[in-house]
Short mmCIF file of N, CA, C and O in Angstrom, two decimals:
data_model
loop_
_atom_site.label_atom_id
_atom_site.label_comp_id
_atom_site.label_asym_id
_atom_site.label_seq_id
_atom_site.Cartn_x
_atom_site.Cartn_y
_atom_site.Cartn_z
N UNK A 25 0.84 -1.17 0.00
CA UNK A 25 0.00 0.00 0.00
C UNK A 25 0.89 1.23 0.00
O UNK A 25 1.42 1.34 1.11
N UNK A 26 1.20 2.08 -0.75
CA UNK A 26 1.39 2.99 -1.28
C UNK A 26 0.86 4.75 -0.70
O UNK A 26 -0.31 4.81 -1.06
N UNK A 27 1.09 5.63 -0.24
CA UNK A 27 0.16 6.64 0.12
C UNK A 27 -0.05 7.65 -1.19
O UNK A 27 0.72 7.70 -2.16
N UNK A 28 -0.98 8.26 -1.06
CA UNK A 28 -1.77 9.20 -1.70
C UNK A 28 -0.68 9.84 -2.85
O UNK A 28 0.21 10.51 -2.31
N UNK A 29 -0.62 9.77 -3.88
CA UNK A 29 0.54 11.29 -4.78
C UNK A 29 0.65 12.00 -4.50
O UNK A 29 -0.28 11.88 -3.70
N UNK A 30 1.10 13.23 -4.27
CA UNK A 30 1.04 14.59 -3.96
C UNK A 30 1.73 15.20 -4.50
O UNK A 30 2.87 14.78 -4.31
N UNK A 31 1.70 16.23 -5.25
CA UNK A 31 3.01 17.30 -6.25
C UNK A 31 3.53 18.35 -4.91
O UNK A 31 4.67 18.64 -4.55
N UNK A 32 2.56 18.66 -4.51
CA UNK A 32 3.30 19.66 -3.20
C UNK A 32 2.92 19.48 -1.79
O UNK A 32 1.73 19.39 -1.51
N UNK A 33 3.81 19.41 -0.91
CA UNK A 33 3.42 19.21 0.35
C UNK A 33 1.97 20.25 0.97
O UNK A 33 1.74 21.42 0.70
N UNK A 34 1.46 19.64 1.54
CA UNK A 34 0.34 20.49 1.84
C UNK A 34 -1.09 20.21 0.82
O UNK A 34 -2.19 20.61 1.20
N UNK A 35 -0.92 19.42 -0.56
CA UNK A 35 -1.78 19.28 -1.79
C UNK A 35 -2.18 18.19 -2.01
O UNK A 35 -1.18 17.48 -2.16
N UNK A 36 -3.21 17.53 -2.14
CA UNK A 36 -3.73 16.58 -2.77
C UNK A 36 -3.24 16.33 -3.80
O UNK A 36 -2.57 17.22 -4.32
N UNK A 37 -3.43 14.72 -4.66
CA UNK A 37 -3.48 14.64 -6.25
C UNK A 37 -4.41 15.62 -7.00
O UNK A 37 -4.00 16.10 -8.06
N UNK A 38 -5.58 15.96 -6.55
CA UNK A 38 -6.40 16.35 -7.56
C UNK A 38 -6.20 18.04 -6.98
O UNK A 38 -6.87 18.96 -7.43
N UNK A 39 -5.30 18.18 -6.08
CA UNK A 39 -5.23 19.75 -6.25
C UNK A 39 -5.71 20.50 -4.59
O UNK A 39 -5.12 21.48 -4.13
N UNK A 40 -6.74 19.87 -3.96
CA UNK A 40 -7.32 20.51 -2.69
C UNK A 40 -5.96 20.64 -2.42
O UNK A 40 -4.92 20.31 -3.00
N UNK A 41 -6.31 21.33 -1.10
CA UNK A 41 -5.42 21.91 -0.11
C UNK A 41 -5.77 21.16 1.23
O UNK A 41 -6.93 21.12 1.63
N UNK A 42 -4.57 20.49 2.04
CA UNK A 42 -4.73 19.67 3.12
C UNK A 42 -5.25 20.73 4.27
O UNK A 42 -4.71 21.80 4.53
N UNK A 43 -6.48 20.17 4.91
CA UNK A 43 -6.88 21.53 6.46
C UNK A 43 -5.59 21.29 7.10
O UNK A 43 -5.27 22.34 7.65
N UNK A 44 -4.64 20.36 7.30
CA UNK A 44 -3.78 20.68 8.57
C UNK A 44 -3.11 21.83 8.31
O UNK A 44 -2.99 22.73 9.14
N UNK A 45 -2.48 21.87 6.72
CA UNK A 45 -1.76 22.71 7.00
C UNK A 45 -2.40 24.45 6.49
O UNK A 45 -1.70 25.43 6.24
N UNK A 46 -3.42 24.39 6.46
CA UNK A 46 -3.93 25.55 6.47
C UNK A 46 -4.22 25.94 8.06
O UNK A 46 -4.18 27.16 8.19
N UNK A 47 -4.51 25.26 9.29
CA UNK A 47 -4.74 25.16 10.37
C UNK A 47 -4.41 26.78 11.12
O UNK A 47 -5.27 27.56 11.53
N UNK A 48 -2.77 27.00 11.14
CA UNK A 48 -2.96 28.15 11.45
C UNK A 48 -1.18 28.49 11.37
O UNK A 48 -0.35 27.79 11.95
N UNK A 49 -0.83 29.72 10.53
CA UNK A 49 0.19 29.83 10.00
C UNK A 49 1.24 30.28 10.92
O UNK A 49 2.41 29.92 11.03
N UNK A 50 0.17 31.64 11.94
CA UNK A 50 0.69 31.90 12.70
C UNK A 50 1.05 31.42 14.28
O UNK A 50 1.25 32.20 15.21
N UNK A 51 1.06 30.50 14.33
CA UNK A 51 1.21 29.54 15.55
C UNK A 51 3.14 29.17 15.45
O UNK A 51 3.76 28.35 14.77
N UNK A 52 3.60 30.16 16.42
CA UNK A 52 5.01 30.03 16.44
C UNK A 52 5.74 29.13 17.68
O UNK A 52 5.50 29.71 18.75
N UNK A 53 6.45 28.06 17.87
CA UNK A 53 6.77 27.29 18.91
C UNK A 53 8.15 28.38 19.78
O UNK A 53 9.00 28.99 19.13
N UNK A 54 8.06 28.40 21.31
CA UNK A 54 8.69 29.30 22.18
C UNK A 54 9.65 28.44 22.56
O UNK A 54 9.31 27.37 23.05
N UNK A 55 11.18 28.79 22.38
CA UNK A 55 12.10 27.98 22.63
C UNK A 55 13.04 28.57 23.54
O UNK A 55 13.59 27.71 24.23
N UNK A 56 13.46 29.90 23.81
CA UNK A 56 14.45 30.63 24.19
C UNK A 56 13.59 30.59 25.26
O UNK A 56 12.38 30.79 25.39
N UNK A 57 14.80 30.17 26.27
CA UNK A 57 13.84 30.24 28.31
C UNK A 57 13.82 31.62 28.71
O UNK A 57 13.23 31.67 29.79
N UNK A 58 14.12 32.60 28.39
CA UNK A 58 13.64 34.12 28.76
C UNK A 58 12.07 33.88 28.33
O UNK A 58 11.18 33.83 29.18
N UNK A 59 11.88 33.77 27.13
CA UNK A 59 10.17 33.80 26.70
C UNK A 59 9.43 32.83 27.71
O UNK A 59 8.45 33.43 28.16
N UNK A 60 9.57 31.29 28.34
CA UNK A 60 9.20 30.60 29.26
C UNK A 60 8.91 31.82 30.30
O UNK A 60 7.84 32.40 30.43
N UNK A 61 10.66 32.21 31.33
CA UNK A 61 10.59 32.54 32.19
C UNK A 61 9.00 34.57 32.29
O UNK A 61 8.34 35.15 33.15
N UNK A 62 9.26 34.71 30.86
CA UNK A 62 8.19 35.87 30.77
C UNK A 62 6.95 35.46 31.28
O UNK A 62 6.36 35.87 32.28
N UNK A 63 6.59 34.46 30.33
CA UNK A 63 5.28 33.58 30.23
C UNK A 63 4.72 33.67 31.81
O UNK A 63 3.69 34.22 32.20
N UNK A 64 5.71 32.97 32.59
CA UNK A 64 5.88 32.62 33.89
C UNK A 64 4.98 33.36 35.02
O UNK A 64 4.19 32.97 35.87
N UNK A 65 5.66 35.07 34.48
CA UNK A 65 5.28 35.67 35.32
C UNK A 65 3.41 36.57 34.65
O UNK A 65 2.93 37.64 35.01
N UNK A 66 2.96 35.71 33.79
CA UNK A 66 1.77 36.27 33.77
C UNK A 66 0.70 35.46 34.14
O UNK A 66 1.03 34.41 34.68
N UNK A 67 -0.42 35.64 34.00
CA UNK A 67 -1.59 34.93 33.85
C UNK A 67 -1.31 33.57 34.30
O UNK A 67 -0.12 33.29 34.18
N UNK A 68 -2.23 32.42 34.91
CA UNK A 68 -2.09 30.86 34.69
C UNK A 68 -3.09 30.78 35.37
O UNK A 68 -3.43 31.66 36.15
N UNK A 69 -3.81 29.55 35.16
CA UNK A 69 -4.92 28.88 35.08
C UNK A 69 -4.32 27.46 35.53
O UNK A 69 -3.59 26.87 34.73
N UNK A 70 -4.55 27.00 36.55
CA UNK A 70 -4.69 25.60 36.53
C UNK A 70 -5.65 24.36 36.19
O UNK A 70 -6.66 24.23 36.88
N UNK A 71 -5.43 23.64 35.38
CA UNK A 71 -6.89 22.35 35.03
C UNK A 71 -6.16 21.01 35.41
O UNK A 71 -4.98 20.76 35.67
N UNK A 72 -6.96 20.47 35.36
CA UNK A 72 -6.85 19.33 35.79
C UNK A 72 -6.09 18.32 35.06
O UNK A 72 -5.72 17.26 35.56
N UNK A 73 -5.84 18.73 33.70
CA UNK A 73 -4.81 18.34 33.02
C UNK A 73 -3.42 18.75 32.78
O UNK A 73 -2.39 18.09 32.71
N UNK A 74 -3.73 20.48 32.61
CA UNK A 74 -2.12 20.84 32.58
C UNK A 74 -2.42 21.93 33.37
O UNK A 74 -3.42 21.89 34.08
N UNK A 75 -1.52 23.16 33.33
CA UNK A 75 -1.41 24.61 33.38
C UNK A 75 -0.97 25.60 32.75
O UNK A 75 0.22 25.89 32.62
N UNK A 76 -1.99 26.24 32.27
CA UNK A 76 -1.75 27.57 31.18
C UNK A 76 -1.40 28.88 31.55
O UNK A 76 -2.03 29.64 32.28
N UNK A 77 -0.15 29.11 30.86
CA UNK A 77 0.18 30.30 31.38
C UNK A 77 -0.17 31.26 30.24
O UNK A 77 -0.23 30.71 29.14
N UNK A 78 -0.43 32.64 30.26
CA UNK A 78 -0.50 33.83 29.16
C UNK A 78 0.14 34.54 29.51
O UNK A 78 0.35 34.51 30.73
N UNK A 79 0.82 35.58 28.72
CA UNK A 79 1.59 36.43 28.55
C UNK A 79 0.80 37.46 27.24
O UNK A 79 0.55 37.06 26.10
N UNK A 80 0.59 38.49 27.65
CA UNK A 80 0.20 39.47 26.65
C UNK A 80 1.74 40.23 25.88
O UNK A 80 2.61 40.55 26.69
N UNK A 81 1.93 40.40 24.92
CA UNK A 81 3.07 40.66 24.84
C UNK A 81 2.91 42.15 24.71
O UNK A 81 1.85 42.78 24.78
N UNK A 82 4.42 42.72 24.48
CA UNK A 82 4.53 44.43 24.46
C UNK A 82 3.82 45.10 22.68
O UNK A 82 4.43 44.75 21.68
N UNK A 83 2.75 45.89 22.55
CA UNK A 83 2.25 46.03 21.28
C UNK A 83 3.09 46.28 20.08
O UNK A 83 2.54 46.31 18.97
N UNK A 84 4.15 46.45 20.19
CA UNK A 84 5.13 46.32 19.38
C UNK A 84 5.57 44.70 18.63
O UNK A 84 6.26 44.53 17.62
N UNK A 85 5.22 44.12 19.12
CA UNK A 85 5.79 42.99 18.98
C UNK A 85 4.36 41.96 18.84
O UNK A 85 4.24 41.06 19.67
N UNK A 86 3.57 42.10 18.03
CA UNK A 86 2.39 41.53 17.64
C UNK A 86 2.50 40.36 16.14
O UNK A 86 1.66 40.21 15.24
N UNK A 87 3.63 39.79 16.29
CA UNK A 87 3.84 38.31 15.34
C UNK A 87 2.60 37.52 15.56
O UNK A 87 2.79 36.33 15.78
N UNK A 88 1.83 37.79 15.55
CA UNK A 88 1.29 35.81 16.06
C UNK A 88 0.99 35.54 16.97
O UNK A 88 1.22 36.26 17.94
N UNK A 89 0.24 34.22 17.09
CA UNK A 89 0.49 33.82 18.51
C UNK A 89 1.21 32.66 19.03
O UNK A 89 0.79 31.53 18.75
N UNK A 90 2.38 32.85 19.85
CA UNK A 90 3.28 31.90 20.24
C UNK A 90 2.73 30.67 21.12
O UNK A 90 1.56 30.54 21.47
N UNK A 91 3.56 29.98 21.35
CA UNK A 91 3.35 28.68 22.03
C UNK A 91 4.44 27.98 22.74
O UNK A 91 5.54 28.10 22.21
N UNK A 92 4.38 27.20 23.94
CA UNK A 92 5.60 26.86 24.47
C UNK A 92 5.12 25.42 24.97
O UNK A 92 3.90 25.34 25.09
N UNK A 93 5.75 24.38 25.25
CA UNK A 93 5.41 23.59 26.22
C UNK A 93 6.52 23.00 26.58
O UNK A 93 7.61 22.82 26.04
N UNK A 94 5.72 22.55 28.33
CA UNK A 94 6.87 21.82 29.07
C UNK A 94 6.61 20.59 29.86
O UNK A 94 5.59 19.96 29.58
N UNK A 95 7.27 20.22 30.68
CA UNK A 95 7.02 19.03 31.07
C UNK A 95 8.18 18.82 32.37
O UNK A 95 9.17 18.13 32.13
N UNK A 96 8.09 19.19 33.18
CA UNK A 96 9.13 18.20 34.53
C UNK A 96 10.02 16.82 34.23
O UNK A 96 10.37 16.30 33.17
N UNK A 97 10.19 16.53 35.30
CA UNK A 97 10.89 15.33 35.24
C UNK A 97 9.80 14.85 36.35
O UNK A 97 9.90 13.64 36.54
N UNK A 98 8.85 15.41 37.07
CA UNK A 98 8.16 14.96 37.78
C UNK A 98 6.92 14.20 36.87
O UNK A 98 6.33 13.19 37.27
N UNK A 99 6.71 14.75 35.81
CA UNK A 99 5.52 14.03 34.94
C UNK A 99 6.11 12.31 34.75
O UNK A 99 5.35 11.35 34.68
N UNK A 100 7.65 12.25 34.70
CA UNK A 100 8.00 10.74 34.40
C UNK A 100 8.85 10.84 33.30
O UNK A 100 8.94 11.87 32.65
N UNK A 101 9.42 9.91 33.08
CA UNK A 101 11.14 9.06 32.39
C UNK A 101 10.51 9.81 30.87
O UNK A 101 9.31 10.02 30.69
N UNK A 102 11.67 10.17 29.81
CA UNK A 102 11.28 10.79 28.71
C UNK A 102 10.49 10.43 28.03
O UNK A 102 10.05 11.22 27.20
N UNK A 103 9.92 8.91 28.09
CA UNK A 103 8.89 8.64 27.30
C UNK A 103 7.67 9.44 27.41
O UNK A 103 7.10 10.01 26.48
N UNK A 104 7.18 9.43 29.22
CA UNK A 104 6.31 9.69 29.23
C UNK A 104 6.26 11.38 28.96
O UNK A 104 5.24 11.84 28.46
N UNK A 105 7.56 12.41 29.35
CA UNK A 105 6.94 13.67 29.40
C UNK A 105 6.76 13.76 27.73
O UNK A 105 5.73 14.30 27.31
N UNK A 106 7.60 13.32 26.92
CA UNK A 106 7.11 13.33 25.18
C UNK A 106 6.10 12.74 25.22
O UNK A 106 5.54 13.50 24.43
N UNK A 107 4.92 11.63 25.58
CA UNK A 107 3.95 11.71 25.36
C UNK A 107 2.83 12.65 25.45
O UNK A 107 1.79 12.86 24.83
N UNK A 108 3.56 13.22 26.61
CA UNK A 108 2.25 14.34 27.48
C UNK A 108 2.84 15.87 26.62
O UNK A 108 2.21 16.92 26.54
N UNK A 109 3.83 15.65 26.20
CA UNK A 109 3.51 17.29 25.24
C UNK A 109 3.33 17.05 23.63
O UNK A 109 3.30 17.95 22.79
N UNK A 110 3.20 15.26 23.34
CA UNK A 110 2.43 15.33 22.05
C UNK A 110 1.18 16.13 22.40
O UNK A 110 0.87 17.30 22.18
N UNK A 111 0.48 14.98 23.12
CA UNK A 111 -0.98 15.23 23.38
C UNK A 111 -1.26 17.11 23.97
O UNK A 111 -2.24 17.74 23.58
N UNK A 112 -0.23 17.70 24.89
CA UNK A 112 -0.54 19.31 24.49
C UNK A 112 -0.39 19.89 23.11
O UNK A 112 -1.30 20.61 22.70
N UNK A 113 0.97 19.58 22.13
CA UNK A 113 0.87 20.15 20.98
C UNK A 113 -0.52 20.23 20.06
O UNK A 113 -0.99 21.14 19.38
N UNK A 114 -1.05 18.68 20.38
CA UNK A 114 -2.32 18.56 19.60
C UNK A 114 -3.51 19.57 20.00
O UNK A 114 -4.36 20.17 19.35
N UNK A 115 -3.12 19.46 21.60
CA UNK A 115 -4.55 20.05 22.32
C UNK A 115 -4.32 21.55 21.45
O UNK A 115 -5.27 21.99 20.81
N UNK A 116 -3.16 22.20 21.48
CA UNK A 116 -3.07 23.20 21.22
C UNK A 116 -2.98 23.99 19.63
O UNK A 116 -2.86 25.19 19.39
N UNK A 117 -3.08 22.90 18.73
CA UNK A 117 -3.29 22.94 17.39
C UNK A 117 -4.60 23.00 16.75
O UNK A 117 -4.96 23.39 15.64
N UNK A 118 -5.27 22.45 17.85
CA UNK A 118 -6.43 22.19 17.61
C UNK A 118 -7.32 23.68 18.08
O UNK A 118 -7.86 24.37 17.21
N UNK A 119 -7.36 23.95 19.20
CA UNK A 119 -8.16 25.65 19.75
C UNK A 119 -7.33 26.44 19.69
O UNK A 119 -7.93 27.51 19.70
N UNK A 120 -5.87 26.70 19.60
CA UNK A 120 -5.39 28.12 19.52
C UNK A 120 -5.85 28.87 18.38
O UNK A 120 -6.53 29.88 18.58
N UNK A 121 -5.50 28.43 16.98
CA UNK A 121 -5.81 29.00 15.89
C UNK A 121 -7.16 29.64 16.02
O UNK A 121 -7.24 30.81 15.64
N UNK A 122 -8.05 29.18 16.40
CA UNK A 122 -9.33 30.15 16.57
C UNK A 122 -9.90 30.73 18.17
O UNK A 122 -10.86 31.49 18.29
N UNK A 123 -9.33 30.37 18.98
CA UNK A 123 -9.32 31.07 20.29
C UNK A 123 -8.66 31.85 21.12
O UNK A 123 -9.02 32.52 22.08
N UNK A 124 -6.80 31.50 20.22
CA UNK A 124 -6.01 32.21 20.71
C UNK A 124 -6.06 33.44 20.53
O UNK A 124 -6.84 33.60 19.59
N UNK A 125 -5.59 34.63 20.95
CA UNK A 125 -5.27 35.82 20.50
C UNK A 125 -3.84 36.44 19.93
O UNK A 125 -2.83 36.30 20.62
N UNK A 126 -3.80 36.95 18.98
CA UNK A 126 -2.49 36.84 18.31
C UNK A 126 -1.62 38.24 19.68
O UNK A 126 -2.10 38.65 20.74
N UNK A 127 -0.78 38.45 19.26
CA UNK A 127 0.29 39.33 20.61
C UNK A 127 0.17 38.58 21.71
O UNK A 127 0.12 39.11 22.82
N UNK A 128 0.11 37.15 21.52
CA UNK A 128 0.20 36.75 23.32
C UNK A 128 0.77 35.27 23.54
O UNK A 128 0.27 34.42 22.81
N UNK A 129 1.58 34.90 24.29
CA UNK A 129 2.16 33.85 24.55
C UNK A 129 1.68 33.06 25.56
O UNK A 129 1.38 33.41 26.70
N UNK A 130 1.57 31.37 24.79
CA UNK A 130 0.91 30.69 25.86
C UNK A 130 1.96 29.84 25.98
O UNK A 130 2.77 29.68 25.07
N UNK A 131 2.03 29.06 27.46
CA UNK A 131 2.64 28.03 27.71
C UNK A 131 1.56 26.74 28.08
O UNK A 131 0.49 26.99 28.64
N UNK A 132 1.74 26.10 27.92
CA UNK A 132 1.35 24.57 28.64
C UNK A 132 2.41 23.54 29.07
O UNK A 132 3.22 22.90 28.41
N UNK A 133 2.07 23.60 30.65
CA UNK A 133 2.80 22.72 31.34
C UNK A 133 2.07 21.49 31.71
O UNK A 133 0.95 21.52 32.21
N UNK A 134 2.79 20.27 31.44
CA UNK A 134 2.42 18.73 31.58
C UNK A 134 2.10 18.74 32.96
O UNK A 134 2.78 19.57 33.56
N UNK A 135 1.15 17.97 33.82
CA UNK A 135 0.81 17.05 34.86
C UNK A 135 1.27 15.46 35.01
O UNK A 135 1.16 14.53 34.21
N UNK A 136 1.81 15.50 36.34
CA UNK A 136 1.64 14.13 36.53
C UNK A 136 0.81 13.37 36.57
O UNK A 136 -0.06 13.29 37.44
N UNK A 137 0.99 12.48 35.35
CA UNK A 137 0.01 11.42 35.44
C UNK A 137 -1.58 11.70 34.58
O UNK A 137 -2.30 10.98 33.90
N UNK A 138 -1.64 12.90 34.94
CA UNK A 138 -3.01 13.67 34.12
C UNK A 138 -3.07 13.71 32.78
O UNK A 138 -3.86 13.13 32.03
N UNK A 139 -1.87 14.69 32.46
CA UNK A 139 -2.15 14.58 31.19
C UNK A 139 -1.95 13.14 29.67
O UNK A 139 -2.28 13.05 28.49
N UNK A 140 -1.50 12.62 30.31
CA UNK A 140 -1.47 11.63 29.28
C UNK A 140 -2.10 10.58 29.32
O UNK A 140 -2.16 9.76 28.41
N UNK A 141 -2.91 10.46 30.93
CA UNK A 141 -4.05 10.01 31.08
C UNK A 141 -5.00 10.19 30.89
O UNK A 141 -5.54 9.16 30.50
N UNK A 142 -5.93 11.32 30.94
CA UNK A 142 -6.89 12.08 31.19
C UNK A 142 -7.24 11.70 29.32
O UNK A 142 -6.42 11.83 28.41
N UNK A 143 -8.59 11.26 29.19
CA UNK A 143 -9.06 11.37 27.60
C UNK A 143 -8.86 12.66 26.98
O UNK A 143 -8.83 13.71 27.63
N UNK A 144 -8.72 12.60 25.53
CA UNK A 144 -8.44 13.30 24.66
C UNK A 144 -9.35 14.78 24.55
O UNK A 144 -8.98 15.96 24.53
N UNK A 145 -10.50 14.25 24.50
CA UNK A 145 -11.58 15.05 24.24
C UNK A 145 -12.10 16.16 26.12
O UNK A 145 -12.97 17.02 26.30
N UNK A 146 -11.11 15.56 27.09
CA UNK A 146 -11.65 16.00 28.46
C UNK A 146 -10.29 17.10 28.52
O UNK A 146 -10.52 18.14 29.13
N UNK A 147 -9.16 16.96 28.04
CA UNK A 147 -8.07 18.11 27.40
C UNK A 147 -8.45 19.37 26.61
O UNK A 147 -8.21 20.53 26.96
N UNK A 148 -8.98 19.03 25.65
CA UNK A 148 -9.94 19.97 24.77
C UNK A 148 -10.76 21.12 25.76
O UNK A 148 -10.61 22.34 25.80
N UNK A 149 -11.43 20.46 26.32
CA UNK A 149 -12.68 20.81 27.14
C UNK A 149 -11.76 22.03 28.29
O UNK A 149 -11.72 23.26 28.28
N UNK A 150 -11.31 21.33 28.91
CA UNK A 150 -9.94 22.12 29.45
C UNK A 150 -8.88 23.33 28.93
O UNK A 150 -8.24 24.24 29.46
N UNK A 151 -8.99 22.97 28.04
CA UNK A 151 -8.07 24.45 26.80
C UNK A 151 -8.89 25.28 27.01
O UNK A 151 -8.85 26.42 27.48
N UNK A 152 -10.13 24.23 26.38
CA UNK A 152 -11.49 25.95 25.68
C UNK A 152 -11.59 26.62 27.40
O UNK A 152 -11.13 27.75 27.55
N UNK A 153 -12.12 25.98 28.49
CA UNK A 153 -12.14 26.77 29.42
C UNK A 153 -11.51 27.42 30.04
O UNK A 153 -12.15 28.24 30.70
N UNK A 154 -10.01 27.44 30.19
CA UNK A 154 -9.30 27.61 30.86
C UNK A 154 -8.70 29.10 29.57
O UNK A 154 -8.18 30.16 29.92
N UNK A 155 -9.00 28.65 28.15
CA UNK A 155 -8.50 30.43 27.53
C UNK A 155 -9.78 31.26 28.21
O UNK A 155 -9.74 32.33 28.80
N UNK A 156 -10.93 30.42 27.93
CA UNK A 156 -12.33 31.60 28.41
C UNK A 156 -11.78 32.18 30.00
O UNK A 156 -11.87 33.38 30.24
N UNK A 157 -11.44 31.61 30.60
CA UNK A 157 -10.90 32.09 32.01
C UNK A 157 -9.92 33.44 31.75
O UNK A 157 -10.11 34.60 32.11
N UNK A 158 -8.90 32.91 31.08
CA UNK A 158 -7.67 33.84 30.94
C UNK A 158 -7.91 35.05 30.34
O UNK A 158 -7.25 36.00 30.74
N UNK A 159 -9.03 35.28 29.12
CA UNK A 159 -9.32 36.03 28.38
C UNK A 159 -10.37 36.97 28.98
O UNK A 159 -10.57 38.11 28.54
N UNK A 160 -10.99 36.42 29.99
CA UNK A 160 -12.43 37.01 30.78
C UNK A 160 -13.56 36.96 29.58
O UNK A 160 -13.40 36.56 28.43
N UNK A 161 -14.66 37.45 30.15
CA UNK A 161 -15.80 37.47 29.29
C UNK A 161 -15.70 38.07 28.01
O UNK A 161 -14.75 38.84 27.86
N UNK A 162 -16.50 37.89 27.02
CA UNK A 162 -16.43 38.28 25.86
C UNK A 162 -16.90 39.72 25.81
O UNK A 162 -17.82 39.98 26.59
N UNK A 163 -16.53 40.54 25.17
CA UNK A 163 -17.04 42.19 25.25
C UNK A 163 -18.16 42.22 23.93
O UNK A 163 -18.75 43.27 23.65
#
């Protein structure tokens, strides 16, 4: 079995355009630990799966909206904290692009045991509430 043709990454044979990678362009991954340690000191929300931190950034500096994740050594041996920040990357691929707000940096930090336990769809549920928290009511 063979997969699909494709002339360009991102394209079908017959031409569509794949949703992933239309998903969301501006979704930038946070690597330099000054941006963590920023993150740090704003906003966070704890759920029962992870903890979200926000950072509004300075209006000058309105790229996108960033993303970070982490994981302890308390979540467990490298297998498990790479499992638990697949399952955030996803959580977060999935609602940032339309809930995030661009000028602002989020982090998600792994739980022990939670997050890579906790069902897929009860993570989700957890994102959406926990930005509605961070963001306050809608104006």
């Amino acid at each position: 079995m063979t997969p699909p043709e494709t002339d360009l990454i991102g394209t079908t044979a017959n031409g569509a355009t794949s949703p992933a990678v239309l998903s969301c362009p501006s979704l930038t991954v946070l690597t330099q630990r000054r941006d963590f340690q920023r993150a740090a000191r704003g906003k966070r929300v704890a759920m029962s799966g992870f903890v979200l931190q926000m950072l509004r950034r300075p209006d000058g500096d309105a790229e996108g909206i960033r993303i970070g994740y982490t994981c302890s050594k308390k979540v467990g041996n490298a297998v498990a904290r790479n499992r638990a920040k697949r399952r955030l990357r996803e959580i977060a691929r999935a609602v940032l692009p339309t809930e995030g707000r661009v000028g602002h940096d989020y982090v998600l930090i792994g739980r022990n045991g939670a997050t890579a336990a906790l069902p897929f769809s009860r993570l989700l549920d957890d994102l959406h509430k926990a930005l509605a928290i961070l963001h306050g009511p809608k104006k």
